[in-house]
PDB file of C-alpha atoms in Angstrom:
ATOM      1  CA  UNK A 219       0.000   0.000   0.000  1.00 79.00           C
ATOM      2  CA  UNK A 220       1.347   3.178  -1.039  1.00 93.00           C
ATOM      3  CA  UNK A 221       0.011   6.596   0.270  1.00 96.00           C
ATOM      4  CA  UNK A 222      -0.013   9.448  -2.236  1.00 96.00           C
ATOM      5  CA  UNK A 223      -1.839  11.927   0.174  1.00 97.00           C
ATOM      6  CA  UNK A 224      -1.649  11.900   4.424  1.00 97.00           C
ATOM      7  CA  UNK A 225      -3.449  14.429   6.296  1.00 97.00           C
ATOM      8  CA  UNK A 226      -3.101  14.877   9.994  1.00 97.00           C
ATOM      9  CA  UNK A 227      -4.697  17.338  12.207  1.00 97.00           C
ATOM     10  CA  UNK A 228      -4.808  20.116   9.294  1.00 97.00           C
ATOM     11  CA  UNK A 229      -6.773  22.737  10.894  1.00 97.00           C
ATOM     12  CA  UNK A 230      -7.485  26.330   9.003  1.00 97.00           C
ATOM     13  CA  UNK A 231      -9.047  29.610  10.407  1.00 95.00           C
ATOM     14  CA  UNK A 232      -9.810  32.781   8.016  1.00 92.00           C
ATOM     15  CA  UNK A 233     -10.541  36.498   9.879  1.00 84.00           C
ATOM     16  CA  UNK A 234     -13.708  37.747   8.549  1.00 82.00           C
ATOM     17  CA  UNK A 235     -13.438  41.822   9.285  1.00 75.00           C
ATOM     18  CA  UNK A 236     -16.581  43.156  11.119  1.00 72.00           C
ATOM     19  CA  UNK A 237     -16.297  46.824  10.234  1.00 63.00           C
ATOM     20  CA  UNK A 238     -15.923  47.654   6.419  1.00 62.00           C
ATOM     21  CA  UNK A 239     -12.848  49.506   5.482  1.00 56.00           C
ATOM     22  CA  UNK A 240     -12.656  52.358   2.649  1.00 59.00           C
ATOM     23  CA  UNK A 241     -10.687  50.436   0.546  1.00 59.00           C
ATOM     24  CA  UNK A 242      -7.084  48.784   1.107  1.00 62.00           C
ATOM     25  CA  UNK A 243      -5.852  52.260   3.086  1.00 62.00           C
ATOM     26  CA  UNK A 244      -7.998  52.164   5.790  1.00 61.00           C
ATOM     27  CA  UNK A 245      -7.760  48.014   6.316  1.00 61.00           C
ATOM     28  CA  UNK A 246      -4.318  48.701   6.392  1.00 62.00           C
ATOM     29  CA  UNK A 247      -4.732  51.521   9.457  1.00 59.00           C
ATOM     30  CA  UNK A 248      -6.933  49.876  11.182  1.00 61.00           C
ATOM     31  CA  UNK A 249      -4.508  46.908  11.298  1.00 58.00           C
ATOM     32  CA  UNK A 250      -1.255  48.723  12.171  1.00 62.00           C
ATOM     33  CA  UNK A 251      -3.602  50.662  14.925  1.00 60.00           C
ATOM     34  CA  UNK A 252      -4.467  47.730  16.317  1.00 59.00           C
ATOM     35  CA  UNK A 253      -8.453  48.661  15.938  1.00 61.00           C
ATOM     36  CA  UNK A 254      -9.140  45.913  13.281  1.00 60.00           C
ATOM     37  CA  UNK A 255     -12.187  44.302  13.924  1.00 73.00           C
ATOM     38  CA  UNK A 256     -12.486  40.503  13.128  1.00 78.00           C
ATOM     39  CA  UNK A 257     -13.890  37.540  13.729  1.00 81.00           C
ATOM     40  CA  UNK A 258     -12.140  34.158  13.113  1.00 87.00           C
ATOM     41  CA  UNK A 259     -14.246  31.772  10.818  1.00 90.00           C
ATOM     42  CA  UNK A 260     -12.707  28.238  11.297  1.00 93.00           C
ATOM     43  CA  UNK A 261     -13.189  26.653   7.999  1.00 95.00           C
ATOM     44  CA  UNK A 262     -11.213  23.106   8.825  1.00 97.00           C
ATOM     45  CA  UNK A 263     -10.635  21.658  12.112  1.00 96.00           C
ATOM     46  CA  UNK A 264      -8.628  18.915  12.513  1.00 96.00           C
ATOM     47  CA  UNK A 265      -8.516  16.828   9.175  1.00 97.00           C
ATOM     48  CA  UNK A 266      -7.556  13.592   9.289  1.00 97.00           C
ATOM     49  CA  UNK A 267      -7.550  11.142   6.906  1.00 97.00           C
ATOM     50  CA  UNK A 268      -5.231   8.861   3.781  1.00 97.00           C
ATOM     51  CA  UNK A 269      -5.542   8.401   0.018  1.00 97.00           C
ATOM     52  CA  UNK A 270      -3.609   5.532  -1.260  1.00 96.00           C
ATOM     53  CA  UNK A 271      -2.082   5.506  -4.867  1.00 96.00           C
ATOM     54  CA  UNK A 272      -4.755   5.453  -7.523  1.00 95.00           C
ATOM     55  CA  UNK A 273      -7.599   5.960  -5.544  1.00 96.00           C
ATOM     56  CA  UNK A 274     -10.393   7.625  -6.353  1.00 96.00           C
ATOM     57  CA  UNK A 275     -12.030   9.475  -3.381  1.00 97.00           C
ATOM     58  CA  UNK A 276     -15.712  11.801  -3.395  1.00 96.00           C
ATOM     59  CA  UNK A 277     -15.615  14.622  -0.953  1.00 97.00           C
ATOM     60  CA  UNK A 278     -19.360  15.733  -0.217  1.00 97.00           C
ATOM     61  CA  UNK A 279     -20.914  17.832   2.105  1.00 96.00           C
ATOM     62  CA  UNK A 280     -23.138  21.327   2.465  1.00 94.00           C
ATOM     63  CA  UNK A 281     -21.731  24.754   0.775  1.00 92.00           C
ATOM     64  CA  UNK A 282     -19.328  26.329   3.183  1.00 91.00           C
ATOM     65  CA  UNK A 283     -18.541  23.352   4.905  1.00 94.00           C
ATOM     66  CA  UNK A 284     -14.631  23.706   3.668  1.00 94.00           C
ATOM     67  CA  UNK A 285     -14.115  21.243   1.244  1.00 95.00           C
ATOM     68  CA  UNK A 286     -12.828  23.812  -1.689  1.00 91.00           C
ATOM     69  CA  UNK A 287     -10.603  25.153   1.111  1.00 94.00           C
ATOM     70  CA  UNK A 288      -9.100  21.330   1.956  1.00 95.00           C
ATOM     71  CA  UNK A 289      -8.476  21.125  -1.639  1.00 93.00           C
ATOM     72  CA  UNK A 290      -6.923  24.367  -2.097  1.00 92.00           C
ATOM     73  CA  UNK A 291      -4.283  23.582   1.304  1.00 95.00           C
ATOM     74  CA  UNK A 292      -3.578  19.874  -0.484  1.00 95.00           C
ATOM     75  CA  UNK A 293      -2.817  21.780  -3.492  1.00 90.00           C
ATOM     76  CA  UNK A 294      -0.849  24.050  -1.560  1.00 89.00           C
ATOM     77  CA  UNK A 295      -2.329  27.567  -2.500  1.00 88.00           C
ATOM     78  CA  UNK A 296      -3.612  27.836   1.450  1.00 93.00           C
ATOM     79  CA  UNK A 297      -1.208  27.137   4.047  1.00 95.00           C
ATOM     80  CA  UNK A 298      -2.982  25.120   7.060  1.00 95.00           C
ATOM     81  CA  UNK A 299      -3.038  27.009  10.594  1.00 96.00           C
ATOM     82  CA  UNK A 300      -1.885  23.735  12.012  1.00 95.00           C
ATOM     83  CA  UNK A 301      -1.432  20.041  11.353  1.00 96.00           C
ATOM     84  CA  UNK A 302       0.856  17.998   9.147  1.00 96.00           C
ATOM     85  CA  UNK A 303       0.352  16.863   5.071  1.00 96.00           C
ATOM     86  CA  UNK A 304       2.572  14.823   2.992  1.00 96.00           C
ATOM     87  CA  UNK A 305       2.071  14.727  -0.944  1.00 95.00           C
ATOM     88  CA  UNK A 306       3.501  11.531  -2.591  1.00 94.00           C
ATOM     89  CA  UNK A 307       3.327  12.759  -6.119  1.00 90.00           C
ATOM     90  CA  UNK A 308       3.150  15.667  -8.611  1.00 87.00           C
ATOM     91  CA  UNK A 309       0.142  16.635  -8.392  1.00 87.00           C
ATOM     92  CA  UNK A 310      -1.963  18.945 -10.407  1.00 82.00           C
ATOM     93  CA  UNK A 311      -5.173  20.873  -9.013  1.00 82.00           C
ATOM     94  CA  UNK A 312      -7.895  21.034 -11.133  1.00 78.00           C
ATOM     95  CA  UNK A 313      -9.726  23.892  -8.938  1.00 75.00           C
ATOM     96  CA  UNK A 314     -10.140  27.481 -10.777  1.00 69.00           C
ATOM     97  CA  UNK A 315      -9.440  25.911 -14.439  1.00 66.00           C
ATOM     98  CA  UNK A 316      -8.339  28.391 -16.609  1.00 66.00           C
ATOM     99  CA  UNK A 317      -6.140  30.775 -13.936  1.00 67.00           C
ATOM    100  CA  UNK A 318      -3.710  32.615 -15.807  1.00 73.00           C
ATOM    101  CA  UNK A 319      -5.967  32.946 -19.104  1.00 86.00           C
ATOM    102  CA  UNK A 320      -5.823  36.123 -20.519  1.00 91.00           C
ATOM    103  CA  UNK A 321      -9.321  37.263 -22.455  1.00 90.00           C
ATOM    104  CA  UNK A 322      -7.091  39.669 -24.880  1.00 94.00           C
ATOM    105  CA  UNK A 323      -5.471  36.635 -26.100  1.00 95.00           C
ATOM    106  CA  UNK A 324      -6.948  33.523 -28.889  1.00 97.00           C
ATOM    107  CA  UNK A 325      -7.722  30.662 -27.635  1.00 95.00           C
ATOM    108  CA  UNK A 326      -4.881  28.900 -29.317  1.00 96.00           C
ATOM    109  CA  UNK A 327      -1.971  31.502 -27.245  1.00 96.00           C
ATOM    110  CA  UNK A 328      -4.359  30.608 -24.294  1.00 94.00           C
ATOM    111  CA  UNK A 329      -3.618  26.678 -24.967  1.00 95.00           C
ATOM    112  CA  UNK A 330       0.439  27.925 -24.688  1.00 95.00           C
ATOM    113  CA  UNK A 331      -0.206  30.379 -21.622  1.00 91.00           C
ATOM    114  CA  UNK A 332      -2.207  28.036 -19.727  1.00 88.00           C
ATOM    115  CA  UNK A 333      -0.089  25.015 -20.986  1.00 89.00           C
ATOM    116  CA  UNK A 334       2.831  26.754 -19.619  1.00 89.00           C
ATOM    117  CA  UNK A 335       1.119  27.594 -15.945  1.00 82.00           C
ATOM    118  CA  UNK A 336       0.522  23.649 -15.627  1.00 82.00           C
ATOM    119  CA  UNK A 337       4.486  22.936 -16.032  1.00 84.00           C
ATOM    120  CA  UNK A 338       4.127  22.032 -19.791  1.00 89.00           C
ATOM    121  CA  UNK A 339       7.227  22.821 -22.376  1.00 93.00           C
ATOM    122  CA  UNK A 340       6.179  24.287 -25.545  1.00 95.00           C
ATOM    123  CA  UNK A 341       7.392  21.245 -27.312  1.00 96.00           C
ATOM    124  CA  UNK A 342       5.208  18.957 -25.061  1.00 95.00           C
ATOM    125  CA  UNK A 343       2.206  21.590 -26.243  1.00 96.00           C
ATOM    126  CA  UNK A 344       3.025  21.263 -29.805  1.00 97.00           C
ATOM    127  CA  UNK A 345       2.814  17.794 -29.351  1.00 96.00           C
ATOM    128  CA  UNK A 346      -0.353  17.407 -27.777  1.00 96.00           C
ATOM    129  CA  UNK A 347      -2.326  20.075 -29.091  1.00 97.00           C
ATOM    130  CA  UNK A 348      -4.259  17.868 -31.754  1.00 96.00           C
ATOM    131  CA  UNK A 349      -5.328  15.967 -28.668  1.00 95.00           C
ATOM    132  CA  UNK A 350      -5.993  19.316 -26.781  1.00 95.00           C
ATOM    133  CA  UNK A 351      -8.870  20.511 -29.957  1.00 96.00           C
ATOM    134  CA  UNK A 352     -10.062  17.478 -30.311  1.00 94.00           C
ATOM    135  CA  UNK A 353     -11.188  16.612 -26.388  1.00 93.00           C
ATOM    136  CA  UNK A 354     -12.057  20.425 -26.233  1.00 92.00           C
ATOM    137  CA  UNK A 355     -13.984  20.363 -29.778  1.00 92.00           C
ATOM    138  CA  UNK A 356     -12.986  24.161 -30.079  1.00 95.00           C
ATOM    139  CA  UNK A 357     -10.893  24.162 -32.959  1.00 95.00           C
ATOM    140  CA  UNK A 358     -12.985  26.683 -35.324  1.00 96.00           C
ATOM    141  CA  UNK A 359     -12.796  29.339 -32.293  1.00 97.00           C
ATOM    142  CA  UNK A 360      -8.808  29.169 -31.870  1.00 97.00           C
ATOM    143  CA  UNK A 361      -8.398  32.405 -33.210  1.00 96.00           C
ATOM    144  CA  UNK A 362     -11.134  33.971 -31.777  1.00 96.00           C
ATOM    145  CA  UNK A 363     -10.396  36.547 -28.148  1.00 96.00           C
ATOM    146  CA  UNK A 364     -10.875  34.773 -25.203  1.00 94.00           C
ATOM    147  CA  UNK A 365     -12.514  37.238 -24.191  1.00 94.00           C
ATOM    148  CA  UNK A 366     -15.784  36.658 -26.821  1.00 96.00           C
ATOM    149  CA  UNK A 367     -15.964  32.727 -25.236  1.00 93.00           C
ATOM    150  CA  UNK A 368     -18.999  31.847 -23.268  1.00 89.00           C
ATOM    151  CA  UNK A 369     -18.450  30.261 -20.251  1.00 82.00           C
ATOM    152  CA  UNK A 370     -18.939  26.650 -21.112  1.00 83.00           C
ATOM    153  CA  UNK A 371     -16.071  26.958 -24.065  1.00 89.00           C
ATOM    154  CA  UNK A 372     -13.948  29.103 -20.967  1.00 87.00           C
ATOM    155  CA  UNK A 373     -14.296  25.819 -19.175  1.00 84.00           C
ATOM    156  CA  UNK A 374     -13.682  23.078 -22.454  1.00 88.00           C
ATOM    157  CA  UNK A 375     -10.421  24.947 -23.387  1.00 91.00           C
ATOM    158  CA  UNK A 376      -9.026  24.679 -19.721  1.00 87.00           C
ATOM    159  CA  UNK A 377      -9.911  21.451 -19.050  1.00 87.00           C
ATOM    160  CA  UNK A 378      -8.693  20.007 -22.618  1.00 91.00           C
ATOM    161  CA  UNK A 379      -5.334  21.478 -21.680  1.00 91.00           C
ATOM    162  CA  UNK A 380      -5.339  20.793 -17.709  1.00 86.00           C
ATOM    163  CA  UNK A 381      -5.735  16.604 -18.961  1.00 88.00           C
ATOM    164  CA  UNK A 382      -2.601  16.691 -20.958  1.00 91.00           C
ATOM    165  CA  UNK A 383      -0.616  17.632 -17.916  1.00 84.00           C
ATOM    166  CA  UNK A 384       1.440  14.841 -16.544  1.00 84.00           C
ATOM    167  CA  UNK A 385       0.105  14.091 -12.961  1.00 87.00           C
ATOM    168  CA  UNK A 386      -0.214  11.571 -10.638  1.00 90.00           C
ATOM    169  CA  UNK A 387      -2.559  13.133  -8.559  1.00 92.00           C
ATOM    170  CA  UNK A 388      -5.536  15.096  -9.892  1.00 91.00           C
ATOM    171  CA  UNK A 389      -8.070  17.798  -7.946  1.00 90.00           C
ATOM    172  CA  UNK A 390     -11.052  18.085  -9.077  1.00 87.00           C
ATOM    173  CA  UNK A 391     -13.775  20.941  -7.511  1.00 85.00           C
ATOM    174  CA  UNK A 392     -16.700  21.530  -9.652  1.00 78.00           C
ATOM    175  CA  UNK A 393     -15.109  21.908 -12.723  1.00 71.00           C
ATOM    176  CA  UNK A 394     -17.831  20.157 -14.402  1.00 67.00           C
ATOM    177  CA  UNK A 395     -20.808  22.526 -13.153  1.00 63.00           C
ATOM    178  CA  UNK A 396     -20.694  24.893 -16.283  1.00 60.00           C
ATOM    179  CA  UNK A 397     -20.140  22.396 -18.950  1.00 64.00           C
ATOM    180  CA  UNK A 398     -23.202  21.287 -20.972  1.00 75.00           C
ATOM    181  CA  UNK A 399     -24.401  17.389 -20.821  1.00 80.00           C
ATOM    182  CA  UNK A 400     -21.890  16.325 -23.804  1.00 83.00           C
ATOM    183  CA  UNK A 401     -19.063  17.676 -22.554  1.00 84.00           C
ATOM    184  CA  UNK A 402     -19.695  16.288 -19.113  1.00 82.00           C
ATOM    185  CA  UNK A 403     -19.936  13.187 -20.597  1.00 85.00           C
ATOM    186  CA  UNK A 404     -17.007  12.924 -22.456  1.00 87.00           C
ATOM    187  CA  UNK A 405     -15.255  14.287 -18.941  1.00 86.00           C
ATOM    188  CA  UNK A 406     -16.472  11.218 -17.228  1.00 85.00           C
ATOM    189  CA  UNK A 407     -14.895   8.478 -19.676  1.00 89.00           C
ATOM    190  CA  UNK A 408     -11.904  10.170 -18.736  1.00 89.00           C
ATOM    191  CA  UNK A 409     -12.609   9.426 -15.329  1.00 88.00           C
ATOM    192  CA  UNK A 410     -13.689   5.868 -16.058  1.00 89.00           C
ATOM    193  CA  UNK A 411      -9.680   5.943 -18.392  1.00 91.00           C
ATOM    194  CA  UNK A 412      -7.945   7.483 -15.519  1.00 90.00           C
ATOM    195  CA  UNK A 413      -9.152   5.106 -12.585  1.00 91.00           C
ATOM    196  CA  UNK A 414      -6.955   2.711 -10.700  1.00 91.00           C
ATOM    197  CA  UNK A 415      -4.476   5.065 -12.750  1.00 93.00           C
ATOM    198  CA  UNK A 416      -4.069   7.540 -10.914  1.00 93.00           C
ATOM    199  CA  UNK A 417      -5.337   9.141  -7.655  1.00 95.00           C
ATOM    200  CA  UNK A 418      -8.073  11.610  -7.625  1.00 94.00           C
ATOM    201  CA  UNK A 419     -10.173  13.920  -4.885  1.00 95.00           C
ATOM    202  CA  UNK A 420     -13.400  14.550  -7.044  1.00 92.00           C
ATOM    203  CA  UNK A 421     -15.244  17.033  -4.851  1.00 93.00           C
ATOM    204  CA  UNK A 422     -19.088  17.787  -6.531  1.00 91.00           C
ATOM    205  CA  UNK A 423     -22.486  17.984  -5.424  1.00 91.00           C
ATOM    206  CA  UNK A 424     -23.773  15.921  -8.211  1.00 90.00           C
ATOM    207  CA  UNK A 425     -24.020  12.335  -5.865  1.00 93.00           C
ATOM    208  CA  UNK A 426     -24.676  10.064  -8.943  1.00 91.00           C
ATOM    209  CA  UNK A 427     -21.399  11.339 -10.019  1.00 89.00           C
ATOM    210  CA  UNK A 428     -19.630  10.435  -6.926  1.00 93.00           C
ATOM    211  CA  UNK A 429     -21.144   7.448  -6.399  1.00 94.00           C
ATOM    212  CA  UNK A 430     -20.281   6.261 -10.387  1.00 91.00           C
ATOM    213  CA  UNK A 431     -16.771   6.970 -10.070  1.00 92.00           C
ATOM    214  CA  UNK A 432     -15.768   7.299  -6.378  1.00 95.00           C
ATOM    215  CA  UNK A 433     -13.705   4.084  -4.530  1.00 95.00           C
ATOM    216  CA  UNK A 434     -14.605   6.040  -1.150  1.00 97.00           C
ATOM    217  CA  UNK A 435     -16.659   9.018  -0.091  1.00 98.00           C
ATOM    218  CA  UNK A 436     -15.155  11.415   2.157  1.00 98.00           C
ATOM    219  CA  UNK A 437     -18.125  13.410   4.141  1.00 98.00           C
ATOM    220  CA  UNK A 438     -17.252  17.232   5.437  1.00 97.00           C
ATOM    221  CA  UNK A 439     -19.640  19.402   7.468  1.00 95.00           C
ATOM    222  CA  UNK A 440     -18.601  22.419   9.658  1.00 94.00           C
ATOM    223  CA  UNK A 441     -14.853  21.836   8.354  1.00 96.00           C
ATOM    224  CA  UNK A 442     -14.978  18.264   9.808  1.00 97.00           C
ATOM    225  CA  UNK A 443     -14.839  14.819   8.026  1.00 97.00           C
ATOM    226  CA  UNK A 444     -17.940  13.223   9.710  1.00 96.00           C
ATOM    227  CA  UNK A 445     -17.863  10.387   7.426  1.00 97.00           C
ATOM    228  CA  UNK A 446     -15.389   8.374   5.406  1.00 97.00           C
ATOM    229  CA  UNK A 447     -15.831   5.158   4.110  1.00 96.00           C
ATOM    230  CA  UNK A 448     -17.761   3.259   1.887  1.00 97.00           C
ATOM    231  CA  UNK A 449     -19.262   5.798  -0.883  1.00 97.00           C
ATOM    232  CA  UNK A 450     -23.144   4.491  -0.743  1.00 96.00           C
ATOM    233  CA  UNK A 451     -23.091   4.381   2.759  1.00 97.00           C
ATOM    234  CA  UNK A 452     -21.556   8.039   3.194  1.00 97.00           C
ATOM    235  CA  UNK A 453     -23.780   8.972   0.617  1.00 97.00           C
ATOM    236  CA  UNK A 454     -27.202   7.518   2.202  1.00 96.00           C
ATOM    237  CA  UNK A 455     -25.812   9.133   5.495  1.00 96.00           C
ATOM    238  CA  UNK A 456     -25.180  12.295   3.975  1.00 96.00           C
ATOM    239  CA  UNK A 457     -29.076  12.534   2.448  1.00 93.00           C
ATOM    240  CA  UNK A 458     -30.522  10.788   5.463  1.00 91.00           C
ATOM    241  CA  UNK A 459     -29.358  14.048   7.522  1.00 83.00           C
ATOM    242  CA  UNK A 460     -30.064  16.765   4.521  1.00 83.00           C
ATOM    243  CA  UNK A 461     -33.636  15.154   4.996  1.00 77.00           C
ATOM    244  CA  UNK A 462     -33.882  16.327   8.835  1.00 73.00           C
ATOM    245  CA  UNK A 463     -33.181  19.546   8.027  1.00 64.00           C
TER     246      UNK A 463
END
């Protein structure tokens, strides 16, 4: 059994400020005054739990219950208050797809820009950019501004490119929510290509989805894992208390 991701104790708190500054000057007197007024949110507390190698784990729970910040401190964009995380792997997050695009730009120096961001060589792009139009079935927009793309096609480009990127471990939060029902589709066989392959945190509210594809379902509520384990049985816990609220 190998591990590819080991959380222990990973605890996070943001400061929500009470008192609404004029703008970046007067957040930045108040705090040097000492008259900042905050209040801590504590968005994880205490997360523990293991992923082995080519796993594919479903994290659930309400909105706000921290699992986009979990995946965001695996990923290593937020650093955890306390606790301790080993990552056995590259690892690539697939969280706000399409960071670093720039709307002035075509799609096609948007495949090289974003390309780049995910630690690819421009040879490597060449090289996989037939593979990159035809998953993202954009190829009669490539020259088109960014900037004129609807959301959905926003969302197709980044993800055609984000797939290419060599990875052993893959985050996934919501990227699939803006896509239309093809696209999702085609998504999903790469799930079904990728499992047992490599290891994955899928974190969605669509449950079908998680229970398709998931190995294990990983429960969060109040930035706490109340539930880990078998994926139906998370998943029928997980509705049975929705229902008693």
């Amino acid at each position: 059994m190998v591990i590819a991701i080991q959380l222990d104790k990973v605890s996070k708190k943001f400061r929500i400020p009470l008192d609404k500054q004029d703008g970046l000057k007067g957040s930045l007197i108040s705090l040097l005054s000492g008259k900042a007024n905050y209040r801590e949110f504590p968005a994880l507390k205490d997360i523990s739990f293991s992923v082995q190698k080519g796993e594919f784990i479903g994290i659930i729970g309400p909105n706000g219950s921290g699992k986009s910040t979990l995946l965001k401190i695996i990923a290593n964009i937020l650093r955890p208050d306390h606790g301790k995380m080993r990552i056995n792997g590259d690892l690539s997050p697939f969280l706000e797809l399409g960071l670093g695009f720039q709307g002035e730009l075509s799609g096609k120096e948007n495949i090289y820009l974003y390309g780049t961001v995910l630690g690819m060589s421009k040879k490597e792009i060449d090289t996989k950019m037939k593979n990159i139009l035809a998953f993202s079935e954009l190829k009669d927009f490539m020259t088109m501004p960014l900037k004129n793309y609807s959301s959905g096609m926003h969302v197709r480009l980044a993800f055609s490119v984000a797939i290419q990127a060599k990875s052993d471990i893959l985050l996934f939060d919501e990227v699939l929510a803006v896509g239309d029902a093809s696209f999702q589709n085609k998504c999903y066989k790469y799930f079904k290509s990728i499992k047992g392959k490599k290891t994955v945190l899928f974190v969605s509210h669509d449950l079908n989805s998680i229970q398709q594809y998931s190995d294990r379902a990983i429960l969060i509520q109040n930035g706490r894992v109340v539930a880990n384990g078998a994926t139906k049985k998370v998943i029928d816990y997980y509705s049975r208390k929705q229902s008693t609220h």
